[in-house]
Coordinates of C-alpha atoms and ligand atoms in Angstrom, one line a residue:
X208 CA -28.0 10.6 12.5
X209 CA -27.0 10.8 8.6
X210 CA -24.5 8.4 7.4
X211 CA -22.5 8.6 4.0
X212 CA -20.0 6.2 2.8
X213 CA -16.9 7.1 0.6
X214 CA -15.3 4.5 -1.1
X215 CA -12.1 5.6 -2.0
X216 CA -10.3 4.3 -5.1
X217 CA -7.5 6.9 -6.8
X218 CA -8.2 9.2 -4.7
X219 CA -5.8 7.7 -1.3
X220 CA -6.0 10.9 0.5
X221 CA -7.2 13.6 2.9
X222 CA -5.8 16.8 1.3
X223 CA -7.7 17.8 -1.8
X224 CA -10.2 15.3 -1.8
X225 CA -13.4 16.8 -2.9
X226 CA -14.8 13.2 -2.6
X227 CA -14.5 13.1 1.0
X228 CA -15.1 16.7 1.5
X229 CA -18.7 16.8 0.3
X230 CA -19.4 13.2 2.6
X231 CA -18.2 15.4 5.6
X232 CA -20.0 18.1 4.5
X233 CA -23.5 16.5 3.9
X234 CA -23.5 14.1 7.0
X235 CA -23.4 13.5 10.6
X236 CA -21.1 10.4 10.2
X237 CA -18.8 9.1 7.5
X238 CA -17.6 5.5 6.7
X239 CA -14.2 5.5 5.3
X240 CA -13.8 2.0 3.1
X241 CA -11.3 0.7 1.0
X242 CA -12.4 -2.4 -1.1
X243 CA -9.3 -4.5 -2.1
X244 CA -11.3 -5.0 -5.1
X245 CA -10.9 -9.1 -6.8
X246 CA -11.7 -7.5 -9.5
X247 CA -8.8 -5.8 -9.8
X248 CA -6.6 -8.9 -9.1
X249 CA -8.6 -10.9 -11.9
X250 CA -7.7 -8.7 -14.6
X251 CA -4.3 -8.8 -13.4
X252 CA -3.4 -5.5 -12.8
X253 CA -2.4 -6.3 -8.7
X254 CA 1.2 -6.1 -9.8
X255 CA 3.2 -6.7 -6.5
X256 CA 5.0 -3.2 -7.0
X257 CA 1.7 -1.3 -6.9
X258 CA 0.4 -3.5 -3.9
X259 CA 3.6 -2.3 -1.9
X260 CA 2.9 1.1 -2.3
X261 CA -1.1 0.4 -2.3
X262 CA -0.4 -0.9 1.0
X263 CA 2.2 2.1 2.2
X264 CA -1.3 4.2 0.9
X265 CA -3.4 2.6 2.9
X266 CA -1.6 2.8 6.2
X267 CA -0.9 6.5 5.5
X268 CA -4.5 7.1 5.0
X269 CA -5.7 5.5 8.3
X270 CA -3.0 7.0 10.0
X271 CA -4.2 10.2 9.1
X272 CA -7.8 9.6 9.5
X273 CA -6.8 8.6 12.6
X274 CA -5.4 11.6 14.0
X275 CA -8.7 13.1 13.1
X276 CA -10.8 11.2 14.8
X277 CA -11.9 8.6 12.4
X278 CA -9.9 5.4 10.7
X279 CA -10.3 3.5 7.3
X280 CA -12.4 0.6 6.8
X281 CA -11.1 -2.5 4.6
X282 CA -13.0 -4.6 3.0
X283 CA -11.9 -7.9 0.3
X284 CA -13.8 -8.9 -2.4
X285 CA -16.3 -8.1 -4.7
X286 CA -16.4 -4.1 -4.9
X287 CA -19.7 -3.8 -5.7
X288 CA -21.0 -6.2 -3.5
X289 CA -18.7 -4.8 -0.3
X290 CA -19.5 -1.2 -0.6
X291 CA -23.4 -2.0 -0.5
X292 CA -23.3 -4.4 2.6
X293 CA -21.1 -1.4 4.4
X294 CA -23.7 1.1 3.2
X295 CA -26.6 -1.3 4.2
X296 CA -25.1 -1.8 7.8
X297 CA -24.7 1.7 8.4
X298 CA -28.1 3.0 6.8
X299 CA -26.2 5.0 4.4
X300 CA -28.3 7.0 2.1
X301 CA -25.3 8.1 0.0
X302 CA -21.9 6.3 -1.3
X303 CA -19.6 8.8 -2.5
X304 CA -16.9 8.4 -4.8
X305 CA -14.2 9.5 -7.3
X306 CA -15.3 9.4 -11.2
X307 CA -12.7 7.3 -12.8
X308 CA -12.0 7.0 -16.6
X309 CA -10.8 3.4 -17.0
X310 CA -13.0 0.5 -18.8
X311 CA -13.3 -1.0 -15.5
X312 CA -13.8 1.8 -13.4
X313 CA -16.7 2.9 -15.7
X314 CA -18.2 -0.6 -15.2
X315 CA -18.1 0.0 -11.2
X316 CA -19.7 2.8 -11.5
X317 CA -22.2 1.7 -13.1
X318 CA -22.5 -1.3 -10.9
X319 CA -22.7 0.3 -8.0
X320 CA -25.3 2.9 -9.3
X321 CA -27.3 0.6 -10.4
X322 CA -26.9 -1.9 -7.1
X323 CA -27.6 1.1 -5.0
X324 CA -30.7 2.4 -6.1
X325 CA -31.9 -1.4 -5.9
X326 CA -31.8 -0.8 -1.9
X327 CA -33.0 2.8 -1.9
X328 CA -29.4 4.4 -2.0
X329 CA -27.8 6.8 -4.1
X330 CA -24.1 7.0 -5.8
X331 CA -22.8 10.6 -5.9
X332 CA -19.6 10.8 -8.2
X333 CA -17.4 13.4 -8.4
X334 CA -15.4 14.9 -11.2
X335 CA -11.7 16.3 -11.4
X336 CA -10.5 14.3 -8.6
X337 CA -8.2 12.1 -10.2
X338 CA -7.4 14.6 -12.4
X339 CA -6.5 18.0 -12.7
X340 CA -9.6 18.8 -15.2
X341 CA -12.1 16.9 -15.5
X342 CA -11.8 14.1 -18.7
X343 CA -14.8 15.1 -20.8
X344 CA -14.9 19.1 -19.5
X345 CA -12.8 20.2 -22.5
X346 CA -14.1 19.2 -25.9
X347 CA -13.1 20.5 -29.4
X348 CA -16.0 22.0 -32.0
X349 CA -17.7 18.9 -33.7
X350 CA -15.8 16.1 -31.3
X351 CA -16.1 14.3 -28.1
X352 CA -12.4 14.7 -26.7
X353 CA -9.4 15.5 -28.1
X354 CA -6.9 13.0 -30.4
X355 CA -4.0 15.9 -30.9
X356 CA -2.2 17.2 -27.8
X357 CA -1.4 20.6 -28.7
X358 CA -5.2 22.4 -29.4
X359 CA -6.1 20.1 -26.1
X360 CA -3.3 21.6 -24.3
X361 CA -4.1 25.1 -25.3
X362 CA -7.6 24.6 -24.3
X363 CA -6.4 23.0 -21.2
X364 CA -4.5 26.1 -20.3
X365 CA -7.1 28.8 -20.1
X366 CA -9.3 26.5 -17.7
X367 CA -9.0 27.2 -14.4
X368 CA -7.9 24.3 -12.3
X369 CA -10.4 24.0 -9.4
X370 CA -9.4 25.1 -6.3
X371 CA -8.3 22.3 -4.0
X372 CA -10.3 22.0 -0.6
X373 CA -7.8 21.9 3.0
X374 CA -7.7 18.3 4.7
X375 CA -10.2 18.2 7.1
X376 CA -9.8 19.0 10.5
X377 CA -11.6 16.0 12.2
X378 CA -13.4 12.9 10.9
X379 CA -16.7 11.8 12.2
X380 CA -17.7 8.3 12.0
X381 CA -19.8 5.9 13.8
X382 CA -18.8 4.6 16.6
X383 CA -19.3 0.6 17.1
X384 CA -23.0 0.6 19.1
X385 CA -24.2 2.9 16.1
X386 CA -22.6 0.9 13.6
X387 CA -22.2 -3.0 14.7
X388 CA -20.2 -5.3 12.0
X389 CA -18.4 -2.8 10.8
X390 CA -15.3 -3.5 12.1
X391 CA -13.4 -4.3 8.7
X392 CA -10.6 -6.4 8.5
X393 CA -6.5 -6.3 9.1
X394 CA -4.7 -3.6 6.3
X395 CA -2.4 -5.0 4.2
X396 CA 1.2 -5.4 5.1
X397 CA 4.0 -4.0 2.5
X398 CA 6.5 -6.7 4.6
X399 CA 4.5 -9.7 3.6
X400 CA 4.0 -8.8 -0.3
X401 CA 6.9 -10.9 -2.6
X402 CA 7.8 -9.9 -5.8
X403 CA 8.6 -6.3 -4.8
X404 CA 11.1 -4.2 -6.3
X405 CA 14.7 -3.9 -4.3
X406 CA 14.3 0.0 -4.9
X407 CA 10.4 0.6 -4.4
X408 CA 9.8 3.8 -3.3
X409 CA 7.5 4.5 0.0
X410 CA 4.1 4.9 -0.6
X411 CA 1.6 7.4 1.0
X412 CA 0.3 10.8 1.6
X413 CA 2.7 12.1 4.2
X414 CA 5.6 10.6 1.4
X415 CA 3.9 11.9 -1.7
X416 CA 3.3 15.4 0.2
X417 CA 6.9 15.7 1.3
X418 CA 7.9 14.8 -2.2
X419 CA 5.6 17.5 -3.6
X420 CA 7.0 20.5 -1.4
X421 CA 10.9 19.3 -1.8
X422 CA 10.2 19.1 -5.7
X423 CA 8.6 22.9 -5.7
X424 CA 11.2 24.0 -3.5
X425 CA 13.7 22.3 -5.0
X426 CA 13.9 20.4 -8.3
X427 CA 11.2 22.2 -10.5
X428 CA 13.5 25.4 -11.4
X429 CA 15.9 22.6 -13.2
X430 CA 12.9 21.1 -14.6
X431 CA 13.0 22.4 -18.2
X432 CA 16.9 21.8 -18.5
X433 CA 16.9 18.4 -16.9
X434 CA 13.6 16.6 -17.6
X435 CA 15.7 14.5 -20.4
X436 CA 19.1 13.9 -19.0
X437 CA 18.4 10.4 -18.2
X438 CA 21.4 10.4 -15.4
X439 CA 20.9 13.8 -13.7
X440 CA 17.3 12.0 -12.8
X441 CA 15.9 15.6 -12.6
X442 CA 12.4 14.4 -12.6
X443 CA 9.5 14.7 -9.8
X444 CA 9.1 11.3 -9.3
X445 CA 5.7 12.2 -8.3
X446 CA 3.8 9.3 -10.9
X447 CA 3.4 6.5 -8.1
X448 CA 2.0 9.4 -5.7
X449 CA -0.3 10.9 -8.9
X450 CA -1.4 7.3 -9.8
X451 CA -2.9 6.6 -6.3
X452 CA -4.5 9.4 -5.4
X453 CA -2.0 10.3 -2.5
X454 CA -1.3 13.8 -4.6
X455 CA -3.9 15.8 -6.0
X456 CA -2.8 16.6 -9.7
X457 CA -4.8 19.6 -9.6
X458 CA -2.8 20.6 -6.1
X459 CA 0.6 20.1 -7.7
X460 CA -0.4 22.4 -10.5
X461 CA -1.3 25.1 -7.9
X462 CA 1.9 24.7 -6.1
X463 CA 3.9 25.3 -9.5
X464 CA 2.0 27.8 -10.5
X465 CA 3.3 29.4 -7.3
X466 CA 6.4 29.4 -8.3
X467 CA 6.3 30.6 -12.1
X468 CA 8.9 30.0 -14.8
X469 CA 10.1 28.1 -17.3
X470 CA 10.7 24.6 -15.2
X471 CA 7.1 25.5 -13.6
X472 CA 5.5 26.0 -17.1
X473 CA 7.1 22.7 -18.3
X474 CA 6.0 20.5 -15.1
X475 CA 2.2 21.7 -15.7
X476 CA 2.9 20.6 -19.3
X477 CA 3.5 17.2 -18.2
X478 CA 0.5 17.1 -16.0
X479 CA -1.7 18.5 -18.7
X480 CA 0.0 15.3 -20.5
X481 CA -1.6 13.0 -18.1
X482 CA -5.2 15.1 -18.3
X483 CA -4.7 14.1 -22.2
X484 CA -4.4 10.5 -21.9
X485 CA -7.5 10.6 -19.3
X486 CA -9.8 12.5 -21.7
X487 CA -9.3 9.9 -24.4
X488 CA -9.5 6.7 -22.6
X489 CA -12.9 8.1 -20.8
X490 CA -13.8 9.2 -24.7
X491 CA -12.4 5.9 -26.0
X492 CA -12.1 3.3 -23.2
X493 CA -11.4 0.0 -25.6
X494 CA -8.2 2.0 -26.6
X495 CA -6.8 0.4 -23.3
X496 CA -6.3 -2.7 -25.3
X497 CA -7.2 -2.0 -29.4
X498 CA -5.1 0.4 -31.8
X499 CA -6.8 3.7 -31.0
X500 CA -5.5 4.5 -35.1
X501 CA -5.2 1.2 -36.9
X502 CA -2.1 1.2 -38.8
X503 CA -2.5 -2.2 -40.5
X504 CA 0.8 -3.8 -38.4
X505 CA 1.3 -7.4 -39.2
X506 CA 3.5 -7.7 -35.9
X507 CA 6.1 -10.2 -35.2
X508 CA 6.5 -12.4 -32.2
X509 CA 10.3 -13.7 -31.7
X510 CA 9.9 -15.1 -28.0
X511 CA 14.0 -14.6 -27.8
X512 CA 13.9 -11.1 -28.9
X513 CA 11.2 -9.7 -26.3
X514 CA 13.0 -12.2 -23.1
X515 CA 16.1 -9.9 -24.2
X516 CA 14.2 -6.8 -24.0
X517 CA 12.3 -7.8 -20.6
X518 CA 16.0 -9.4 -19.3
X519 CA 17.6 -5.7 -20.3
X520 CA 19.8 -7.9 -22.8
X521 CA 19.4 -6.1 -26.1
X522 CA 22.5 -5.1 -26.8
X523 CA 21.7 -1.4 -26.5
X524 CA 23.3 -0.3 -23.7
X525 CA 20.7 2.6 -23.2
X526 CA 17.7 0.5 -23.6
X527 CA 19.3 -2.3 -21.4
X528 CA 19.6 0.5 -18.9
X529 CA 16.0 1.6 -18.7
X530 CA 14.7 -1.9 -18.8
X531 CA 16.8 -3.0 -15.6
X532 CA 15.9 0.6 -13.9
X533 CA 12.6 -0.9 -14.4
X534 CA 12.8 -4.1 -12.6
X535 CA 14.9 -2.5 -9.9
X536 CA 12.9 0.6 -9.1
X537 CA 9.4 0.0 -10.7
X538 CA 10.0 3.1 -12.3
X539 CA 11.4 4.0 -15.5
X540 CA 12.6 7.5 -16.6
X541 CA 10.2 8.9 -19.4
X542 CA 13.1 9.2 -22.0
X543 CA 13.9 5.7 -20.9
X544 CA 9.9 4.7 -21.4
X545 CA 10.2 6.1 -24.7
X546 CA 13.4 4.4 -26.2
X547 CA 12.5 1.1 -24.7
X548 CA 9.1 1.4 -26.3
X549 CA 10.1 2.3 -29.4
X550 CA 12.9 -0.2 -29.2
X551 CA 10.5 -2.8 -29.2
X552 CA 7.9 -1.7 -31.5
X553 CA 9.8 -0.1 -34.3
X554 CA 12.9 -1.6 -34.6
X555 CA 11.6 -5.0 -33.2
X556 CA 8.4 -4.7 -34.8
X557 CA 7.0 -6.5 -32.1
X558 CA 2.8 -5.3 -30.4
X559 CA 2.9 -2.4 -28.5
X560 CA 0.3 -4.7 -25.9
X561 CA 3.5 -7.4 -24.8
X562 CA 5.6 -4.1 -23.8
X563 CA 2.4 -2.4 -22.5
X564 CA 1.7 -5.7 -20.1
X565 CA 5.6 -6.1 -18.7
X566 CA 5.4 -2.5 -17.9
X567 CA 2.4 -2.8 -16.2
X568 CA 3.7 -6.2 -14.3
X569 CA 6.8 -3.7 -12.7
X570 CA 6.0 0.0 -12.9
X571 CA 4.6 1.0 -9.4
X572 CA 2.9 3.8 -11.8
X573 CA 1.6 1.5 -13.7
X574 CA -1.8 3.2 -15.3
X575 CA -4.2 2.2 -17.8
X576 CA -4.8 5.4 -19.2
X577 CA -0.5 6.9 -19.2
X578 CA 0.5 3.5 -19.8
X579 CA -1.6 2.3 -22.7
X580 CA -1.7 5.6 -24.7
X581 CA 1.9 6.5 -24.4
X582 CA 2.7 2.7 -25.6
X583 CA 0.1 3.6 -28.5
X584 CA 1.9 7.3 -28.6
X585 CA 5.4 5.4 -29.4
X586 CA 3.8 2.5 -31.3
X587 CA 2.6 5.2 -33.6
X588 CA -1.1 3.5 -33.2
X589 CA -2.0 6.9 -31.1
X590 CA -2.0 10.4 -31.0
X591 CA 1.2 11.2 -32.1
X592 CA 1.2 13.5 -35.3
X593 CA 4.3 11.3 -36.5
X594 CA 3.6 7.8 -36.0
X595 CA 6.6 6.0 -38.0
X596 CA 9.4 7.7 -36.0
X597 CA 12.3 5.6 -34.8
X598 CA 14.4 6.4 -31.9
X599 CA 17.4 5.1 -32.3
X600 CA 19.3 4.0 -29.3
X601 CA 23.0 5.1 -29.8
X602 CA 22.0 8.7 -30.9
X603 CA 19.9 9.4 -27.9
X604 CA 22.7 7.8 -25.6
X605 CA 24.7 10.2 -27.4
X606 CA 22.7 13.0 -26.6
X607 CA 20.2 12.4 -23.2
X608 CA 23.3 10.4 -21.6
X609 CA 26.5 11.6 -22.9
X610 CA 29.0 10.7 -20.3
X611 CA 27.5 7.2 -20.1
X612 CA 26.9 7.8 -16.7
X613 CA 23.1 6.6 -16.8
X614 CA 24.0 3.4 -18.9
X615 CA 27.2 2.8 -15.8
X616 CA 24.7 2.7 -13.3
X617 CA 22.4 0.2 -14.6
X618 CA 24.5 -2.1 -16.8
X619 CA 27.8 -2.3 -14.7
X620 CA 29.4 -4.8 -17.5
X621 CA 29.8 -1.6 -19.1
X622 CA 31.5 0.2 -16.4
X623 CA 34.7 0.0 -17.8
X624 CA 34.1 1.2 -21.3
X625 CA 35.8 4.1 -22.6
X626 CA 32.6 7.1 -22.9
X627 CA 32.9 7.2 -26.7
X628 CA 31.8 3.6 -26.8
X629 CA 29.6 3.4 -23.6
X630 CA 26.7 3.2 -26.6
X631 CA 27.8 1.4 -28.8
X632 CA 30.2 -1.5 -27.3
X633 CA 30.4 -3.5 -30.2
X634 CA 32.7 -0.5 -32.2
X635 CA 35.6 -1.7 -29.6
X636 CA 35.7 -5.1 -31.6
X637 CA 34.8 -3.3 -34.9
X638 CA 37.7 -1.3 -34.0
X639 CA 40.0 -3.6 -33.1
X640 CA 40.4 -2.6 -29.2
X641 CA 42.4 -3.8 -26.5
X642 CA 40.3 -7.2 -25.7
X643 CA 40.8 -6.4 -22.3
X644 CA 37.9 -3.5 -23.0
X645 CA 35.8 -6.0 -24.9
X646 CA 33.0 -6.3 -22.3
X647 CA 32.7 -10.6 -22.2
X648 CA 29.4 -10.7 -20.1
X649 CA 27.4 -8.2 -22.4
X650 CA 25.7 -9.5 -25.3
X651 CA 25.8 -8.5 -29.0
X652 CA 23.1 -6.1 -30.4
X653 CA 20.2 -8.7 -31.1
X654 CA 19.5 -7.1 -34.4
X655 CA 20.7 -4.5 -36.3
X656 CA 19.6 -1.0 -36.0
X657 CA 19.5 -0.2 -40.2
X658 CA 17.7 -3.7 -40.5
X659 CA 15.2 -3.0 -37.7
X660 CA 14.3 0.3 -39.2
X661 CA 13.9 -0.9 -42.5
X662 CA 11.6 -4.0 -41.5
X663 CA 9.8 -1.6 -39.8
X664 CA 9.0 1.1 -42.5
X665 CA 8.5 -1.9 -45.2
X666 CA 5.6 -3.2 -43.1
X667 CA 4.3 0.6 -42.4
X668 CA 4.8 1.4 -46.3
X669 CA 6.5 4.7 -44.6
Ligands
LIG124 C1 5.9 3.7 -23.0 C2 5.5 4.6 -21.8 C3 4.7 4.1 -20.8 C4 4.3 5.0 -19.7 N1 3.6 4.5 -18.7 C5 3.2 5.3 -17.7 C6 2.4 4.8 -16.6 O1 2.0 3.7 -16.6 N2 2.0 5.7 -15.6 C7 2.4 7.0 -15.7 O2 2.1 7.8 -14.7 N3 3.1 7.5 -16.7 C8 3.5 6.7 -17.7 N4 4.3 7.2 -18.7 C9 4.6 8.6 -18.7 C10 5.9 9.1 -18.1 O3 6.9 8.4 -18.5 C11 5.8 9.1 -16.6 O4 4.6 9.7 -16.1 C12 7.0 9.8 -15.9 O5 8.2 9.2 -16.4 C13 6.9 9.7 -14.4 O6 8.0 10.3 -13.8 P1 7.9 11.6 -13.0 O7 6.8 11.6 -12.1 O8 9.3 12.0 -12.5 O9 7.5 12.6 -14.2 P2 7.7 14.2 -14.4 O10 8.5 14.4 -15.6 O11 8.1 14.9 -13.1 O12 6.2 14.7 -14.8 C14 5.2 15.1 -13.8 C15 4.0 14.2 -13.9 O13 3.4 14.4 -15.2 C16 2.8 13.2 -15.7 N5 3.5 12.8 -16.9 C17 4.7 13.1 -17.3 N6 4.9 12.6 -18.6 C18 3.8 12.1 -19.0 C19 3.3 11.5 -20.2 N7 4.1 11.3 -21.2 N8 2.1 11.0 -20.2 C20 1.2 11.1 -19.2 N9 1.6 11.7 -18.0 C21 2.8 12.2 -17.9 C22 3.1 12.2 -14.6 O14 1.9 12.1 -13.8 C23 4.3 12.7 -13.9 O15 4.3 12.3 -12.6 C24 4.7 6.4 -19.7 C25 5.5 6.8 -20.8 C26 5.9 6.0 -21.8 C27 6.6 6.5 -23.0

């Protein structure tokens, strides 16, 4: 009897997964294991948000292994150290798993390779799982990825995307007399995590799936139109689902495709975003934490100004908004991602890395590779072709949010405020209104937004 093991990472699912497909394929038996890695947990990226919907994941994925005649193992501890007993206890010849592009998932890999072939076993790892095409696949004349978005995204966009492989039909594994002590240990519970955002979405396959059909059916003709109004929240949503593995990005750019137009053409965009950010962490994987374009930036450190931007207490009624979405949800809108970013790093002047690490404390998306690069992106320390651009606030309020209805929903000390000054509060006392409209439990802008800009292009020499 011929055992493989797949260790599943991003890849929390049984529809597309090429990773599990090719275990099926090659053996008799396969062990399905999770590791809830201390690894991950000592670099600090087990954020109780993403553990909530890890755990949603995780149940999903045994469920459905389940009804297929198999079930998920779970293992805690040392990654590495885990997978190897399981494939040792089991005589596996082969561990299979997805290729992933992070500094740390590049490590594993190597780890486990290397740990592997120590006991006679080999690691098979398999490309343009975690993303649509593979990072590294696509490569401009004289280069090793691409740093400008466009040329990558016309490349991007004559590949094929490969064609994603139907769940399985039923899951062989061993059964306890062929496989003793591999019994694996309690999944975790989303009930017992603390921390956890009030409006956390549900995790999963069977969620991310149903989410993926209603969105093609549904929200992707609006796509183009709505993708920026902040309040119309005309967005897939699908980023938690992507992030984990429960949707296959190269299955969601199928579906689109299926229905073709401009909201289809602008979705795949988005995913090709996402491919982008991949192929240049995998090129350059210390861009997780260093400037991948040094821009000289002497940055400043006011511990009041950055509680205020965490707290959602700027000021800005827009950036206020997006930062509380944030803590509520674990999700941000990507206009909202962009202003609050900029917020901070322009007209605070203040490191891209202390708004890249609170995001990655509450977004349930939370990514090394989208979140890093777009803070980079906005920081102007990135890809971006114009890297001293400002955003300011009041003019996208204006313009992404013009009813106020967005800023309403998040900062209700504004609820009352007359739409012309939803963005800008402070004109009521500029303007001498009523002081009943003077909102008393919303604080004045922490800095001004000529001032901010002007510190900012001073130290750039823009
Ligand atoms: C400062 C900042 C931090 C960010 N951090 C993350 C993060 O940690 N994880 C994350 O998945 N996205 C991140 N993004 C990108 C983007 O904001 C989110 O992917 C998007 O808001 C998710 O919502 P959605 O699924 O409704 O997106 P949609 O608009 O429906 O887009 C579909 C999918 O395309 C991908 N996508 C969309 N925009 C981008 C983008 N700019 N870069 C990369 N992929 C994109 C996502 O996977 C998304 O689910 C960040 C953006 C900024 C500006």
């Amino acid at each position: 009897m011929s055992v493989s093991v797949v260790l599943f990472t991003s890849d929390l699912r049984v529809h597309d997964n090429p990773v599990l497909r090719a275990a099926l394929r090659e053996s008799d038996r396969i062990v399905p294991l999770f590791v809830v890695d201390d690894g991950v947990r000592d670099a600090g990226f087990d954020a109780p948000n993403r553990r909530a919907f890890l755990a949603d994941c995780l149940a999903d994925l045994d469920a459905s292994l389940r009804s297929r005649g198999g079930r998920l193992v779970l293992r805690r501890g040392d990654v590495v150290d885990r997978a190897c007993s399981v494939a040792a206890s089991v005589r596996a010849y082969r561990l299979h798993v997805a290729a992933g592009v992070s500094r740390y998932a590049l490590r594993r890999e190597e780890r486990l390779r290397a740990a592997l072939a120590e006991a006679g076993r080999e690691l098979v790892v398999h490309d343009a799982v975690v993303t649509a095409i593979a990072p590294g696949r696509l490569t401009p004349s004289g280069g090793d990825h691409y740093a400008v978005f466009t040329p990558y995204f016309r490349r991007w966009s004559q590949e094929g995307v490969r064609a994603a492989v139907g769940a399985p039909r039923t899951v062989r594994v061993p059964d306890a007399a062929e496989a003793p002590g591999i019994a694996g240990e309690p999944l975790p519970s989303r009930a017992k995590i603390t921390g956890v955002s009030e409006g956390l979405a549900e995790g999963g396959e069977t969620a991310g799936r149903r989410r993926l059909r209603a969105w093609c059916s549904g929200g992707l003709d609006r796509y183009e139109a709505g993708q920026d109004d902040l309040a119309g929240d005309a967005t897939s949503r699908l980023s938690p689902y992507l992030h984990f593995g429960a949707v296959s990005a190269a299955e969601a750019v199928q579906r689109a495709r299926r229905r073709p137009g401009p909201g289809a053409d602008a979705f795949v965009r988005q995913i090709a975003w996402r491919d982008f950010h991949h192929q240049v962490l995998a090129a350059r994987p210390d861009a997780s934490t260093a400037d991948y374009r040094p821009r000289g930036d002497r940055w400043r450190e006011d511990a009041a100004e950055i509680a205020a931007w965490r707290a959602g207490r700027t000021g800005y009624p827009l950036v206020d908004a997006a930062m509380r979405q944030l803590r509520h949800e674990g999700w941000m809108h990507n206009r909202g991602r962009m202003l609050a970013a900029s917020f901070l790093t322009k007209t605070l002047y203040t490191d891209w890395r202390v708004g890249a690490r609170h995001f990655l404390d509450l977004l349930v998306d939370g990514d090394i590779a989208n979140n890093q690069l777009n803070w980079q992106w906005v920081a102007g320390t990135g890809t971006d072709t114009r890297p001293n651009r400002v955003l300011n606030p009041v003019t996208q309020g204006k313009r992404f949010d013009p009813r106020g209805s967005y800023v309403r929903r998040w900062v209700p000390e504004l609820a009352e405020v007359p739409d012309r000054y939803v963005h800008e509060p402070w004109r009521l006392k500029d303007e001498g209104g009523a002081p009943a409209d003077h909102p008393a439990d919303y604080p004045a802008p922490i800095v001004g937004l000529s001032r901010g800009r002007e510190r900012f292009e001073r130290a750039r020499g823009a």
